[in-house]
CSV table of C-alpha atoms and ligand atoms in Angstrom, one decimal:
chain,number,residue,atom,x,y,z
A,77,MET,CA,-72.9,37.0,-53.4
A,78,LYS,CA,-74.8,34.0,-54.6
A,79,ILE,CA,-73.8,30.8,-54.2
A,80,LYS,CA,-72.5,29.0,-57.5
A,81,VAL,CA,-73.3,25.4,-57.2
A,82,LEU,CA,-72.8,22.7,-59.9
A,83,VAL,CA,-74.9,19.6,-60.0
A,84,SER,CA,-73.6,16.7,-60.7
A,85,GLY,CA,-76.2,13.7,-61.7
A,86,SER,CA,-79.0,14.3,-63.6
A,87,GLY,CA,-81.2,11.5,-61.8
A,88,LYS,CA,-84.0,12.0,-59.4
A,89,MET,CA,-81.9,13.3,-56.7
A,90,GLY,CA,-79.8,15.2,-59.2
A,91,ARG,CA,-82.9,16.9,-60.6
A,92,GLU,CA,-84.4,17.7,-57.3
A,93,VAL,CA,-81.3,19.4,-56.0
A,94,LEU,CA,-81.7,21.5,-59.2
A,95,HIS,CA,-85.0,22.5,-58.8
A,96,ALA,CA,-84.4,23.3,-55.0
A,97,LEU,CA,-81.7,25.6,-55.8
A,98,SER,CA,-83.1,27.5,-58.2
A,99,LEU,CA,-85.8,28.5,-55.4
A,100,GLU,CA,-82.9,29.8,-52.7
A,101,GLY,CA,-82.3,33.5,-53.3
A,102,ASP,CA,-78.5,33.0,-52.4
A,103,MET,CA,-77.9,30.4,-54.5
A,104,GLU,CA,-77.1,30.0,-58.4
A,105,PRO,CA,-77.2,26.5,-60.6
A,106,VAL,CA,-74.4,27.0,-62.7
A,107,GLY,CA,-74.5,23.9,-64.7
A,108,VAL,CA,-75.5,19.5,-64.7
A,109,VAL,CA,-72.7,17.2,-65.3
A,110,ASP,CA,-73.8,13.6,-66.1
A,111,SER,CA,-71.6,11.2,-68.3
A,112,LEU,CA,-74.4,8.3,-68.8
A,113,SER,CA,-77.3,10.7,-69.2
A,114,PRO,CA,-79.3,10.1,-72.4
A,115,GLU,CA,-81.0,13.5,-72.2
A,116,GLU,CA,-79.4,16.9,-73.1
A,117,ALA,CA,-81.0,19.0,-70.5
A,118,ILE,CA,-83.3,19.7,-67.6
A,119,ALA,CA,-86.2,22.0,-67.8
A,120,LEU,CA,-86.8,24.0,-65.0
A,121,PRO,CA,-89.8,26.3,-64.0
A,122,GLY,CA,-90.3,29.3,-66.2
A,123,ASP,CA,-89.2,27.7,-69.2
A,124,ILE,CA,-85.4,27.2,-68.0
A,125,LEU,CA,-83.7,24.8,-69.7
A,126,VAL,CA,-80.2,23.6,-68.0
A,127,PRO,CA,-78.1,21.7,-70.7
A,128,ILE,CA,-76.4,18.6,-69.7
A,129,GLU,CA,-72.8,18.1,-70.2
A,130,ARG,CA,-70.8,14.5,-70.2
A,131,VAL,CA,-67.6,15.7,-68.7
A,132,ALA,CA,-66.5,17.2,-65.6
A,133,GLY,CA,-63.6,19.0,-65.9
A,134,PRO,CA,-64.0,21.7,-68.5
A,135,LEU,CA,-67.5,22.8,-67.4
A,136,ILE,CA,-65.5,23.4,-64.0
A,137,SER,CA,-63.4,25.5,-65.4
A,138,ARG,CA,-65.7,27.1,-67.5
A,139,THR,CA,-68.3,27.9,-64.4
A,140,ARG,CA,-66.3,28.0,-61.2
A,141,PRO,CA,-68.4,27.0,-59.2
A,142,ASP,CA,-67.9,27.5,-55.4
A,143,VAL,CA,-69.5,23.9,-54.3
A,144,ILE,CA,-70.8,20.6,-56.3
A,145,VAL,CA,-73.7,18.7,-55.0
A,146,ASP,CA,-73.0,15.2,-56.1
A,147,PHE,CA,-75.9,12.4,-56.0
A,148,THR,CA,-74.9,9.7,-58.8
A,149,ASN,CA,-73.1,6.4,-58.1
A,150,ALA,CA,-70.0,5.3,-56.3
A,151,GLU,CA,-68.1,4.6,-59.5
A,152,TRP,CA,-68.5,8.0,-60.4
A,153,THR,CA,-68.2,10.1,-57.2
A,154,PRO,CA,-64.6,10.0,-57.1
A,155,LYS,CA,-63.8,10.8,-60.4
A,156,LEU,CA,-65.7,14.0,-60.1
A,157,ALA,CA,-63.8,14.2,-56.6
A,158,ARG,CA,-60.9,14.6,-58.2
A,159,ASP,CA,-61.7,17.4,-60.7
A,160,ALA,CA,-63.1,19.3,-57.9
A,161,ILE,CA,-60.5,19.1,-55.7
A,162,GLU,CA,-57.9,19.8,-58.1
A,163,ALA,CA,-60.0,23.0,-59.2
A,164,ASN,CA,-60.3,24.0,-55.2
A,165,VAL,CA,-64.0,23.4,-55.3
A,166,ARG,CA,-65.9,22.4,-52.4
A,167,LEU,CA,-68.0,19.0,-52.4
A,168,VAL,CA,-71.3,18.0,-51.1
A,169,ILE,CA,-71.7,14.5,-51.7
A,170,GLY,CA,-75.0,12.2,-50.9
A,171,THR,CA,-73.8,9.4,-53.2
A,172,SER,CA,-74.0,6.2,-51.2
A,173,GLY,CA,-71.8,3.0,-51.2
A,174,LEU,CA,-68.3,5.0,-51.1
A,175,PRO,CA,-65.5,3.2,-49.6
A,176,GLU,CA,-63.5,4.4,-46.6
A,177,SER,CA,-60.4,4.8,-48.6
A,178,PHE,CA,-62.1,7.4,-50.7
A,179,LEU,CA,-63.5,9.2,-47.9
A,180,SER,CA,-59.9,9.1,-46.0
A,181,HIS,CA,-58.2,10.3,-49.1
A,182,LEU,CA,-61.0,12.6,-49.9
A,183,ASP,CA,-60.6,14.1,-46.2
A,184,GLU,CA,-56.6,14.2,-46.5
A,185,GLU,CA,-56.4,15.8,-49.9
A,186,CYS,CA,-59.3,18.6,-48.2
A,187,ARG,CA,-57.3,19.4,-45.3
A,188,LYS,CA,-54.1,20.0,-47.2
A,189,ARG,CA,-56.1,22.6,-49.4
A,190,GLU,CA,-58.2,24.3,-46.8
A,191,LEU,CA,-61.4,22.8,-48.5
A,192,GLY,CA,-64.4,22.0,-46.9
A,193,ALA,CA,-66.7,18.9,-48.5
A,194,ILE,CA,-69.6,17.2,-46.4
A,195,VAL,CA,-70.4,13.7,-47.0
A,196,ALA,CA,-74.0,12.7,-45.8
A,197,SER,CA,-75.4,9.4,-46.2
A,198,ASN,CA,-79.0,10.9,-45.3
A,199,PHE,CA,-79.8,14.5,-45.7
A,200,ALA,CA,-83.4,14.1,-44.4
A,201,ILE,CA,-83.6,15.8,-40.9
A,202,GLY,CA,-86.3,13.4,-39.4
A,203,ALA,CA,-83.5,10.6,-40.7
A,204,VAL,CA,-80.4,12.1,-38.7
A,205,LEU,CA,-82.8,12.3,-35.8
A,206,MET,CA,-83.7,8.7,-36.1
A,207,GLN,CA,-80.3,7.6,-35.9
A,208,GLN,CA,-79.5,9.7,-32.6
A,209,MET,CA,-82.7,8.8,-31.1
A,210,ALA,CA,-81.3,5.0,-32.0
A,211,ARG,CA,-78.6,5.8,-30.4
A,212,LEU,CA,-79.4,7.1,-27.3
A,213,ALA,CA,-82.0,3.9,-27.1
A,214,ALA,CA,-79.3,1.5,-27.8
A,215,ARG,CA,-77.6,1.9,-24.5
A,216,PHE,CA,-80.7,-0.2,-22.9
A,217,TYR,CA,-81.0,-2.8,-25.2
A,218,ASP,CA,-78.9,-5.6,-26.2
A,219,THR,CA,-80.4,-6.7,-29.3
A,220,ALA,CA,-81.9,-4.7,-32.4
A,221,GLU,CA,-82.3,-5.3,-35.9
A,222,ILE,CA,-83.3,-2.2,-38.9
A,223,ILE,CA,-85.9,-2.9,-41.8
A,224,GLU,CA,-84.9,-0.6,-44.6
A,225,GLN,CA,-87.4,-0.1,-47.7
A,226,HIS,CA,-86.4,1.8,-50.6
A,227,HIS,CA,-87.5,1.9,-54.0
A,228,ASP,CA,-86.1,-0.7,-56.8
A,229,GLY,CA,-84.2,1.0,-58.5
A,230,LYS,CA,-81.6,1.8,-56.0
A,231,ALA,CA,-78.4,0.1,-56.4
A,232,ASP,CA,-77.1,-0.8,-53.3
A,233,ALA,CA,-77.9,-2.5,-50.4
A,234,PRO,CA,-78.3,-2.4,-47.5
A,235,SER,CA,-78.6,1.6,-48.1
A,236,GLY,CA,-76.1,4.0,-46.4
A,237,THR,CA,-78.6,5.2,-43.8
A,238,ALA,CA,-79.2,1.7,-42.2
A,239,ILE,CA,-75.1,1.2,-42.3
A,240,THR,CA,-74.8,4.4,-40.2
A,241,THR,CA,-77.7,3.7,-37.7
A,242,ALA,CA,-76.1,0.5,-37.1
A,243,LYS,CA,-73.1,1.6,-36.1
A,244,ALA,CA,-74.5,4.4,-34.1
A,245,ILE,CA,-76.5,1.8,-32.3
A,246,ALA,CA,-73.2,0.1,-31.7
A,247,GLU,CA,-71.7,3.2,-30.7
A,248,GLY,CA,-74.4,4.1,-28.1
A,249,HIS,CA,-74.6,0.5,-26.9
A,250,SER,CA,-70.4,0.5,-26.8
A,251,GLY,CA,-69.7,-2.3,-28.8
A,252,PRO,CA,-71.7,-4.5,-31.1
A,253,LEU,CA,-75.3,-5.9,-29.7
A,254,ARG,CA,-76.1,-9.5,-29.4
A,255,VAL,CA,-77.2,-11.2,-32.2
A,256,PRO,CA,-80.3,-13.7,-31.8
A,257,GLN,CA,-79.0,-16.9,-33.8
A,258,THR,CA,-81.4,-19.1,-35.7
A,259,THR,CA,-80.3,-22.6,-35.8
A,260,LYS,CA,-82.0,-23.5,-39.4
A,261,GLU,CA,-82.4,-21.1,-42.4
A,262,THR,CA,-84.5,-22.3,-44.5
A,263,ILE,CA,-84.2,-20.1,-47.3
A,264,PRO,CA,-80.4,-18.5,-47.2
A,265,GLY,CA,-80.6,-14.7,-46.4
A,266,THR,CA,-83.9,-15.0,-44.8
A,267,ARG,CA,-82.1,-13.5,-41.5
A,268,GLY,CA,-80.8,-10.8,-43.4
A,269,GLY,CA,-77.1,-9.4,-43.1
A,270,THR,CA,-75.2,-8.4,-39.8
A,271,THR,CA,-73.2,-5.5,-39.4
A,272,ASP,CA,-71.8,-4.3,-35.4
A,273,GLY,CA,-74.1,-6.8,-34.0
A,274,VAL,CA,-77.3,-5.2,-35.7
A,275,THR,CA,-79.1,-7.4,-38.1
A,276,ILE,CA,-80.8,-5.3,-41.2
A,277,HIS,CA,-83.0,-6.4,-43.7
A,278,SER,CA,-83.6,-4.7,-47.3
A,279,VAL,CA,-86.9,-4.7,-48.8
A,280,ARG,CA,-86.6,-3.4,-52.3
A,281,LEU,CA,-90.2,-2.3,-54.2
A,282,PRO,CA,-91.7,-0.1,-56.8
A,283,GLY,CA,-93.7,2.2,-54.8
A,284,LEU,CA,-91.3,2.9,-52.3
A,285,VAL,CA,-89.5,6.2,-51.6
A,286,ALA,CA,-87.0,5.9,-48.5
A,287,HIS,CA,-88.2,4.2,-45.1
A,288,GLN,CA,-86.5,2.7,-42.1
A,289,GLU,CA,-87.6,1.4,-38.8
A,290,VAL,CA,-85.3,0.1,-36.1
A,291,ILE,CA,-86.7,-2.5,-33.6
A,292,PHE,CA,-85.1,-2.5,-30.2
A,293,GLY,CA,-86.2,-5.7,-28.3
A,294,GLY,CA,-85.8,-6.5,-24.3
A,295,PRO,CA,-87.4,-8.6,-21.5
A,296,GLY,CA,-91.4,-8.3,-22.5
A,297,GLU,CA,-91.2,-5.1,-25.0
A,298,THR,CA,-90.2,-3.6,-28.2
A,299,LEU,CA,-89.0,0.0,-28.9
A,300,ARG,CA,-89.6,0.8,-32.6
A,301,ILE,CA,-88.1,4.4,-34.1
A,302,ARG,CA,-89.3,4.9,-37.7
A,303,HIS,CA,-88.7,7.2,-40.2
A,304,ASP,CA,-90.7,7.9,-43.6
A,305,THR,CA,-89.6,9.7,-47.0
A,306,MET,CA,-92.7,10.5,-49.2
A,307,ASP,CA,-91.0,12.4,-51.4
A,308,ARG,CA,-87.3,13.7,-52.7
A,309,ALA,CA,-88.0,17.2,-51.2
A,310,SER,CA,-87.6,15.9,-47.8
A,311,PHE,CA,-83.7,15.5,-48.2
A,312,MET,CA,-83.8,19.6,-50.0
A,313,PRO,CA,-83.5,21.1,-46.8
A,314,GLY,CA,-80.7,19.2,-45.6
A,315,VAL,CA,-78.8,19.6,-49.2
A,316,THR,CA,-79.1,23.5,-49.0
A,317,LEU,CA,-77.7,23.8,-45.7
A,318,ALA,CA,-74.9,21.6,-46.1
A,319,VAL,CA,-74.1,23.7,-49.3
A,320,ARG,CA,-74.1,26.8,-47.2
A,321,GLU,CA,-72.0,25.1,-44.5
A,322,VAL,CA,-69.4,23.9,-46.9
A,323,MET,CA,-68.2,27.1,-47.4
A,324,GLY,CA,-66.9,27.4,-44.2
A,325,LEU,CA,-65.3,24.2,-43.5
A,326,LYS,CA,-62.0,22.8,-43.7
A,327,GLY,CA,-61.5,19.2,-44.2
A,328,LEU,CA,-64.4,16.5,-44.4
A,329,VAL,CA,-67.5,16.2,-42.5
A,330,ILE,CA,-69.5,13.3,-42.4
A,331,GLY,CA,-72.9,13.4,-41.6
A,332,LEU,CA,-75.6,15.7,-41.0
A,333,ASP,CA,-75.7,15.3,-37.8
A,334,LYS,CA,-72.7,17.5,-37.0
A,335,LEU,CA,-73.9,20.2,-38.7
A,336,ILE,CA,-77.6,20.3,-36.9
A,337,GLY,CA,-75.7,20.4,-33.7
A,338,VAL,CA,-77.5,16.9,-32.3
A,339,GLU,CA,-74.0,14.6,-32.8
B,511,LIG,N1,-77.5,11.2,-49.1
B,511,LIG,C1,-79.0,11.1,-49.2
B,511,LIG,O1,-79.6,11.6,-48.7
B,511,LIG,C2,-79.6,10.1,-50.8
B,511,LIG,C3,-80.9,10.6,-50.8
B,511,LIG,C4,-81.4,9.7,-52.0
B,511,LIG,C5,-80.2,9.2,-52.2
B,511,LIG,N2,-79.1,9.2,-52.5
B,511,LIG,C6,-78.3,8.6,-53.3
B,511,LIG,O2,-78.2,9.4,-54.4
B,511,LIG,C7,-77.6,8.4,-55.1
B,511,LIG,C8,-78.3,8.9,-56.9
B,511,LIG,O3,-80.0,8.5,-56.1
B,511,LIG,P1,-81.0,8.7,-57.7
B,511,LIG,O4,-82.4,8.4,-56.9
B,511,LIG,O5,-80.6,9.8,-58.1
B,511,LIG,O6,-80.5,7.7,-58.7
B,511,LIG,P2,-80.8,7.9,-59.9
B,511,LIG,O7,-80.4,6.5,-60.7
B,511,LIG,O8,-82.4,8.7,-60.1
B,511,LIG,O9,-79.4,8.8,-60.8
B,511,LIG,C9,-78.4,8.5,-60.8
B,511,LIG,C10,-77.3,9.3,-61.5
B,511,LIG,O10,-76.3,9.0,-61.4
B,511,LIG,C11,-75.5,8.6,-63.2
B,511,LIG,N3,-74.5,7.6,-62.8
B,511,LIG,C12,-74.8,6.3,-62.6
B,511,LIG,N4,-73.8,5.7,-62.2
B,511,LIG,C13,-72.7,6.4,-63.1
B,511,LIG,C14,-71.8,6.0,-63.2
B,511,LIG,N5,-70.9,4.8,-63.4
B,511,LIG,N6,-70.5,7.0,-64.1
B,511,LIG,C15,-71.3,8.6,-64.1
B,511,LIG,N7,-72.5,8.6,-63.7
B,511,LIG,C16,-73.2,7.7,-63.4
B,511,LIG,C17,-76.6,8.5,-64.0
B,511,LIG,O11,-76.4,9.3,-65.1
B,511,LIG,C18,-78.0,8.9,-63.4
B,511,LIG,O12,-78.4,10.4,-63.8
B,511,LIG,C19,-77.6,7.0,-54.6
B,511,LIG,O13,-76.3,6.7,-54.6
B,511,LIG,C20,-78.4,7.2,-54.0
B,511,LIG,O14,-78.2,6.0,-53.3
B,511,LIG,C21,-78.9,9.7,-51.3
């Protein structure tokens, strides 16, 4: 039996996911929902046209998916999740900028219904490894900063990956790091934003996809850990892995690290 997957979002990631699912022998894309899409359908290789529907509820009832994969926007994801959970459909969510309150509510609802859900701020395996390496390095350094770079269409800043990395660094360090202080910031915001004692700088430019460098500073040395996503295809092995894994889960798992054994 193939895993029936509905795709939420017909943007850059939604299209990539739809294409990746169509190449997996054990998965079947059953539809696309996007309430804001100006287009009517997405073309797949082999002249297949997948229609884009505007409303989730009736599409879920009609196609009866096992899993919904969502790459949209933090305003839409909670609405979609409500429809999915009411219909007992598992969720794989890559949308960034989701509030903690939504995640704890999602976990509660999934546990109640013994339903699986996965939320990951980054589905690229290399990015997950970067975070774990940063967690390890943080034991040995008191200061670290993150430079994350994304395409200019990205809605939120900093990236979900940068925030998750900062939290992993603070965990590895057993507490917030020391933030080197500047006495005069001539242009406000130049020093970036700080969370967990890690300062994050967000670059937004056309031509970029998703890139992140973590820089640790110590006496007379720096350590740089860098990950570059050159193509959205890099997220697809993580997405298809999550689709398979979510089938056997009960409750919410946050982060791909727990699924690939590098937690
Ligand atoms: N977790 C990961 O590995 C990962 C990787 C890349 C992107 N992302 C995240 O995935 C999301 C989508 O990225 P993208 O590059 O495909 O963006 P995109 O702008 O190309 O597509 C977003 C889609 O969401 C829909 N949408 C946006 N706002 C909406 C709203 N309020 N209501 C309903 N639909 C809405 C749009 O119609 C669009 O089709 C972003 O949050 C991005 O940060 C996550």
